[in-house]
Coordinates of C-alpha atoms (C1' of nucleotides) in Angstrom, one line a residue:
Chain A
M1 CA 268.6 306.2 138.4
S2 CA 267.3 305.5 141.9
R3 CA 264.0 304.0 140.6
P4 CA 263.8 301.2 138.0
A5 CA 260.1 301.8 137.6
A6 CA 258.7 298.4 136.7
K7 CA 257.9 297.9 133.0
G8 CA 258.1 301.6 132.0
R9 CA 255.5 302.7 134.5
A10 CA 255.4 306.5 134.9
V11 CA 255.9 308.5 138.1
A12 CA 252.5 308.7 139.7
E13 CA 251.6 305.6 141.7
A14 CA 248.9 303.7 139.8
G15 CA 247.0 302.2 142.6
V16 CA 247.8 298.5 143.2
A17 CA 250.4 296.9 141.1
R18 CA 248.3 294.0 140.2
V19 CA 244.6 293.4 141.0
S20 CA 244.2 290.2 143.0
D21 CA 241.0 288.3 142.5
A22 CA 242.2 285.4 144.7
T23 CA 239.2 285.4 147.0
L24 CA 236.7 285.3 144.1
C25 CA 238.7 282.6 142.4
G26 CA 237.8 280.4 145.3
F27 CA 234.3 280.3 143.9
I28 CA 233.2 278.2 141.0
G29 CA 230.5 280.7 140.2
Y30 CA 233.1 283.4 139.5
H31 CA 234.9 281.2 137.0
M32 CA 231.6 280.4 135.4
K33 CA 230.7 284.0 135.0
R34 CA 234.0 285.0 133.6
A35 CA 234.0 282.1 131.1
F36 CA 230.4 282.7 130.2
N37 CA 231.0 286.3 129.4
V38 CA 233.6 285.1 126.8
V39 CA 231.2 282.5 125.4
Q40 CA 228.4 284.9 125.1
A41 CA 230.5 287.6 123.4
D42 CA 232.0 285.2 120.9
L43 CA 228.6 283.5 120.2
N44 CA 226.9 286.8 119.5
Q45 CA 229.8 287.7 117.3
A46 CA 229.4 284.4 115.4
L47 CA 225.6 284.9 115.0
K48 CA 225.8 288.6 114.0
P49 CA 226.2 287.8 110.3
L50 CA 223.0 285.8 110.4
D51 CA 221.2 288.6 112.3
L52 CA 220.6 286.3 115.2
R53 CA 221.2 286.8 118.9
M54 CA 221.7 284.0 121.5
V55 CA 218.0 284.0 122.4
T56 CA 216.6 284.2 118.8
Y57 CA 218.9 281.4 117.8
S58 CA 217.8 279.2 120.7
A59 CA 214.2 279.9 119.9
L60 CA 214.7 279.0 116.3
V61 CA 216.4 275.8 117.1
L62 CA 213.7 274.7 119.5
I63 CA 211.0 275.6 117.0
V64 CA 212.6 273.6 114.2
D65 CA 213.2 270.7 116.5
N66 CA 209.7 270.7 118.0
P67 CA 207.2 271.5 115.2
G68 CA 203.9 272.6 116.6
L69 CA 205.4 274.0 119.8
R70 CA 203.3 276.5 121.7
Q71 CA 204.7 279.8 122.8
S72 CA 204.2 279.0 126.5
Q73 CA 206.1 275.8 126.1
L74 CA 208.9 277.7 124.4
A75 CA 209.0 280.3 127.0
E76 CA 209.3 277.7 129.7
A77 CA 212.0 275.8 127.8
L78 CA 214.0 279.0 127.3
D79 CA 213.3 280.1 130.9
I80 CA 212.0 283.5 129.9
E81 CA 208.6 285.2 130.6
R82 CA 205.8 284.6 128.1
A83 CA 205.5 288.4 127.7
N84 CA 209.2 288.8 126.7
L85 CA 208.9 285.9 124.2
V86 CA 206.3 287.7 122.2
V87 CA 208.7 290.2 120.7
I88 CA 211.2 287.4 119.9
I89 CA 208.5 285.5 118.1
D90 CA 207.4 288.7 116.4
E91 CA 210.8 289.2 115.0
L92 CA 211.2 285.6 113.7
E93 CA 207.8 285.7 112.2
G94 CA 208.4 289.1 110.7
R95 CA 211.5 287.7 109.0
E96 CA 209.4 284.8 107.8
L97 CA 211.5 282.3 109.5
I98 CA 208.6 280.8 111.4
T99 CA 204.8 280.9 111.3
R100 CA 202.2 281.3 114.0
D101 CA 199.4 278.9 113.1
R102 CA 196.1 279.0 114.9
V103 CA 195.2 275.7 116.6
P104 CA 191.7 274.5 115.7
T105 CA 191.3 272.5 118.9
D106 CA 192.5 275.4 121.1
R107 CA 191.8 278.8 119.7
R108 CA 193.8 280.6 122.4
A109 CA 197.1 279.0 121.3
Y110 CA 199.4 279.3 118.3
A111 CA 201.4 276.4 117.0
L112 CA 204.9 277.4 115.9
H113 CA 206.4 276.0 112.8
A114 CA 209.6 276.9 111.0
T115 CA 209.4 277.9 107.3
L116 CA 211.8 276.7 104.7
A117 CA 213.9 279.8 105.1
G118 CA 213.8 279.2 108.9
R119 CA 215.2 275.7 108.4
R120 CA 217.9 277.0 106.1
L121 CA 219.0 279.6 108.6
Y122 CA 218.9 276.9 111.3
D123 CA 221.4 274.9 109.3
R124 CA 223.7 277.9 108.8
A125 CA 223.4 278.9 112.4
L126 CA 224.2 275.5 113.6
E127 CA 227.3 275.5 111.5
A128 CA 228.3 278.9 112.9
V129 CA 227.8 277.8 116.5
R130 CA 229.8 274.6 116.0
D131 CA 232.7 276.7 114.7
H132 CA 232.2 279.0 117.7
E133 CA 232.4 276.2 120.2
R134 CA 235.5 274.7 118.5
R135 CA 237.0 278.1 118.8
I136 CA 236.2 278.8 122.5
L137 CA 236.9 275.3 123.7
N138 CA 240.3 275.5 121.9
G139 CA 241.0 271.8 121.6
M140 CA 239.6 270.8 125.0
D141 CA 239.5 267.0 125.3
E142 CA 236.3 265.1 125.2
E143 CA 236.7 264.0 128.8
S144 CA 236.9 267.5 130.1
K145 CA 233.8 268.5 128.0
Q146 CA 231.8 265.7 129.5
A147 CA 233.0 266.6 133.0
V148 CA 231.7 270.2 132.4
I149 CA 228.4 268.9 131.1
R150 CA 228.0 266.6 134.1
A151 CA 228.8 269.4 136.5
M152 CA 226.5 271.9 134.9
S153 CA 223.7 269.3 135.1
V154 CA 224.3 268.8 138.8
I155 CA 223.9 272.5 139.3
R156 CA 220.8 272.7 137.1
R157 CA 219.2 269.6 138.7
G158 CA 219.7 271.1 142.2
S159 CA 217.2 273.9 141.5
E160 CA 214.3 271.6 140.7
G161 CA 213.8 269.0 143.4
G162 CA 214.2 269.8 147.1
Chain B
M1 CA 187.5 254.7 126.7
S2 CA 189.1 254.9 123.3
R3 CA 191.8 257.4 124.5
P4 CA 194.0 256.9 127.6
A5 CA 195.1 260.5 127.5
A6 CA 198.6 260.4 129.0
K7 CA 198.9 261.5 132.6
G8 CA 195.5 263.1 132.9
R9 CA 196.0 265.5 130.0
A10 CA 192.8 267.2 129.0
V11 CA 191.1 267.1 125.5
A12 CA 192.8 269.9 123.6
E13 CA 196.2 268.9 122.2
A14 CA 198.9 270.8 124.1
G15 CA 201.5 271.3 121.4
V16 CA 204.4 268.9 121.6
A17 CA 204.3 266.2 124.4
R18 CA 207.8 267.1 125.6
V19 CA 210.1 269.8 124.4
S20 CA 213.3 268.4 123.1
D21 CA 216.4 270.5 123.5
A22 CA 218.6 267.7 122.2
T23 CA 220.3 269.9 119.6
L24 CA 221.2 272.6 122.1
C25 CA 222.4 270.0 124.5
G26 CA 225.1 269.3 122.0
F27 CA 226.7 272.6 123.0
I28 CA 228.7 273.3 126.1
G29 CA 227.6 276.9 126.0
Y30 CA 224.0 275.9 126.4
H31 CA 224.7 273.9 129.5
M32 CA 226.8 276.7 130.9
K33 CA 224.0 279.2 130.3
R34 CA 221.4 277.0 132.0
A35 CA 223.6 276.3 135.0
F36 CA 224.7 279.9 135.3
N37 CA 221.1 281.1 135.4
V38 CA 220.6 278.9 138.4
V39 CA 223.8 280.1 140.0
Q40 CA 223.0 283.7 139.5
A41 CA 219.4 283.4 140.8
D42 CA 220.5 281.6 143.9
L43 CA 223.5 283.9 144.5
N44 CA 221.3 287.0 144.3
Q45 CA 218.8 285.3 146.7
A46 CA 221.7 284.6 149.1
L47 CA 223.0 288.2 148.9
K48 CA 219.6 289.9 149.2
P49 CA 219.5 289.9 153.0
L50 CA 222.8 291.8 152.9
D51 CA 221.5 294.3 150.3
L52 CA 224.1 293.2 147.8
R53 CA 223.9 292.1 144.2
M54 CA 226.4 290.0 142.4
V55 CA 228.2 293.0 141.0
T56 CA 228.3 295.1 144.3
Y57 CA 229.5 292.0 146.1
S58 CA 232.3 291.4 143.6
A59 CA 233.3 295.1 143.8
L60 CA 233.4 295.0 147.6
V61 CA 235.5 291.9 147.7
L62 CA 238.0 293.3 145.2
I63 CA 238.2 296.6 147.2
V64 CA 238.8 294.9 150.5
D65 CA 241.4 292.6 148.9
N66 CA 243.1 295.4 147.0
P67 CA 243.3 298.4 149.2
G68 CA 244.1 301.6 147.3
L69 CA 242.6 300.2 144.1
R70 CA 241.6 302.8 141.4
Q71 CA 238.2 302.9 139.8
S72 CA 239.6 302.2 136.4
Q73 CA 241.5 299.2 137.7
L74 CA 238.3 297.9 139.3
A75 CA 236.3 298.4 136.2
E76 CA 238.8 296.5 134.2
A77 CA 238.9 293.7 136.7
L78 CA 235.1 293.4 136.8
D79 CA 235.0 293.8 133.0
I80 CA 232.5 296.6 133.1
E81 CA 232.7 300.2 131.7
R82 CA 234.2 302.9 133.9
A83 CA 231.0 304.9 133.4
N84 CA 228.8 302.1 134.8
L85 CA 231.1 301.5 137.7
V86 CA 230.4 305.0 139.0
V87 CA 226.9 304.2 140.3
I88 CA 228.1 301.0 141.9
I89 CA 230.9 302.9 143.8
D90 CA 228.4 305.6 144.6
E91 CA 226.2 303.0 146.2
L92 CA 228.9 301.4 148.3
E93 CA 230.2 304.8 149.3
G94 CA 226.7 306.0 150.2
R95 CA 226.3 303.1 152.5
E96 CA 229.7 303.9 154.0
L97 CA 231.2 300.5 153.1
I98 CA 234.0 302.1 151.2
T99 CA 235.7 305.5 150.9
R100 CA 237.0 307.4 147.8
D101 CA 240.3 309.0 148.8
R102 CA 242.0 311.5 146.7
V103 CA 245.5 310.5 145.6
P104 CA 248.0 313.3 146.2
T105 CA 250.4 312.1 143.5
D106 CA 247.6 311.9 140.9
R107 CA 244.8 314.3 141.5
R108 CA 242.6 312.7 138.8
A109 CA 242.3 309.4 140.6
Y110 CA 240.6 308.1 143.7
A111 CA 242.0 305.3 145.8
L112 CA 239.3 303.0 147.1
H113 CA 239.4 301.6 150.6
A114 CA 236.9 299.6 152.6
T115 CA 235.6 300.9 155.9
L116 CA 235.3 298.8 159.0
A117 CA 231.6 298.3 158.1
G118 CA 232.7 297.3 154.6
R119 CA 235.1 294.7 155.9
R120 CA 232.4 293.4 158.3
L121 CA 229.9 293.1 155.4
Y122 CA 232.6 291.4 153.4
D123 CA 232.9 288.7 156.0
R124 CA 229.2 288.1 156.2
A125 CA 228.9 288.1 152.4
L126 CA 231.7 285.6 152.0
E127 CA 230.0 283.3 154.5
A128 CA 226.7 283.6 152.6
V129 CA 228.4 282.9 149.3
R130 CA 230.2 279.9 150.6
D131 CA 226.8 278.5 151.8
H132 CA 225.4 279.3 148.4
E133 CA 228.1 277.4 146.6
R134 CA 227.8 274.4 148.9
R135 CA 224.1 274.5 148.1
I136 CA 224.3 274.7 144.3
L137 CA 227.2 272.3 144.0
N138 CA 225.3 269.8 146.0
G139 CA 228.1 267.6 147.2
M140 CA 230.1 267.7 144.0
D141 CA 233.5 266.1 144.5
E142 CA 236.7 268.2 144.5
E143 CA 237.9 266.6 141.3
S144 CA 234.9 267.7 139.4
K145 CA 235.2 271.2 140.7
Q146 CA 238.8 271.4 139.6
A147 CA 237.8 270.1 136.2
V148 CA 235.3 272.8 135.8
I149 CA 237.7 275.5 136.9
R150 CA 240.3 274.2 134.5
A151 CA 237.8 274.2 131.7
M152 CA 236.5 277.7 132.4
S153 CA 240.1 278.9 132.5
V154 CA 240.7 277.4 129.0
I155 CA 237.7 279.3 127.7
R156 CA 238.8 282.5 129.4
R157 CA 242.4 282.3 128.2
G158 CA 241.3 281.8 124.7
S159 CA 239.9 285.2 124.5
E160 CA 243.1 287.0 125.3
G161 CA 246.0 285.8 123.1
G162 CA 245.6 285.1 119.3
Chain C
dC1 C1' 173.8 274.3 132.0
dG2 C1' 176.1 278.7 133.9
dA3 C1' 179.3 280.8 137.0
dT4 C1' 184.0 280.8 138.2
dT5 C1' 188.7 279.8 137.5
dT6 C1' 192.5 278.9 134.7
dT7 C1' 195.3 279.3 130.5
dA8 C1' 197.4 281.5 126.1
dG9 C1' 198.9 285.3 124.1
dT10 C1' 199.3 290.2 124.2
dT11 C1' 200.2 295.1 125.7
dA12 C1' 202.1 298.5 128.5
dT13 C1' 205.3 299.8 131.7
dA14 C1' 208.9 300.0 134.8
dA15 C1' 213.4 298.5 136.5
dA16 C1' 218.0 297.0 135.7
dC17 C1' 221.8 296.5 133.0
dT18 C1' 225.0 297.8 129.2
dA19 C1' 227.2 300.7 125.8
dT20 C1' 228.6 305.3 123.9
dA21 C1' 229.8 309.9 123.6
dA22 C1' 231.1 314.0 125.5
dC23 C1' 233.1 316.8 129.2
dA24 C1' 236.4 318.8 133.1
dG25 C1' 240.4 318.4 135.4
dT26 C1' 244.9 316.4 135.5
dT27 C1' 249.0 314.2 133.9
dA28 C1' 252.2 312.6 130.2
dT29 C1' 254.5 313.4 125.9
dT30 C1' 257.3 315.8 122.6
Chain D
dA1 C1' 254.2 325.3 125.5
dA2 C1' 251.3 322.6 122.7
dT3 C1' 249.3 318.3 122.2
dA4 C1' 247.9 313.9 123.6
dA5 C1' 246.3 310.6 126.9
dC6 C1' 244.1 309.3 131.2
dT7 C1' 240.5 309.5 135.4
dG8 C1' 236.3 310.1 136.9
dT9 C1' 231.9 311.8 135.7
dT10 C1' 227.3 313.0 133.4
dA11 C1' 223.9 312.2 130.1
dT12 C1' 221.7 309.3 127.2
dA13 C1' 220.1 305.7 124.5
dG14 C1' 219.7 300.7 123.6
dT15 C1' 218.9 296.1 125.7
dT16 C1' 217.3 293.0 128.6
dT17 C1' 214.2 291.5 132.3
dA18 C1' 210.3 291.7 135.4
dT19 C1' 205.3 292.8 136.6
dA20 C1' 200.6 293.9 136.1
dA21 C1' 196.6 294.1 133.6
dC22 C1' 193.8 292.8 129.6
dT23 C1' 191.2 289.8 125.9
dA24 C1' 189.7 285.6 124.3
dA25 C1' 189.2 280.9 125.0
dA26 C1' 189.0 276.7 127.6
dA27 C1' 188.5 274.0 131.9
dT28 C1' 186.3 273.2 136.2
dC29 C1' 182.6 272.5 139.2
dG30 C1' 178.3 273.5 141.6

DNA sequence: CGATTTTAGTTATAAACTATAACAGTTATT
DNA sequence: AATAACTGTTATAGTTTATAACTAAAATCG
């Protein structure tokens, strides 16, 4: 009788009543991380039926869109180490979604090309990712989307020049 | 003489002239990932002198701001597994930045508190992170920042309800 | 030309991060 | 009192990311 015990909480004190992240909320980066976690989780969920992860999906898209791409170009575009790209390419090639074609004029390099199966999966994946974005953006208006893209570009640009 | 060879490019064809990420650029998630990579790299760089990483920094901030916090509360707030939080707390405790205090009313739990050294590091870290944000946002106007925060909140909210 | 340096792809390996299951001790439920 | 649920922990395996070293081929330069 003497203690209402908020929302059915039991006797033992349960630390703080509510965790405040007010300080962290003062930083854009915090909001970006939290939101990106959601995006990544949902995206991987959306790609799972196609047996793709974020990185294999991105790689496939760039290979389809840039026929003849070299592995080192792809690694740079994806911002991952050449060494780590190898296993990704191995996987896509093993599933016969892409081919590694020796380049006659530079026998060190491989030119990457998507197979028909690769292009078909590309189409399906694109569809799945469009659905995913519609879902996570939840009816966000076009203006807001553009504002985000502009802001993200500012951040990205900053890391290049001086 | 017959071949200008764009921008001093040597004889062997170097795959595609320029990698197009136009398809991926159609997705907000892509822009977020690219930008977040930059943020994360710069943040970790900024925190390195203080021997903090993104996650240890976030944990320290939440502990300072929420005295008496339980590990399970912190794990949930940081969106990481209880099991994985243990080593993080171990590290902060080992450096005497925080203490694990047994709770008399619930002898399973530990209440987390920052030490004086922890609060001092908190202050320095906050300063460093503010500098970092100023750097990466590169003079972005307040309105754009708020637009980003609103958009990130929309994404984050979407993952909670139905 | 021939020696040296650079590049492309690869392998091996370590480090860091994440997820899962199982456990002891304690508290809550019925 | 018996059972279930919760807190922190350990162990472990899977993933991702970073680094160094290697082969083969091409570019550079005396």
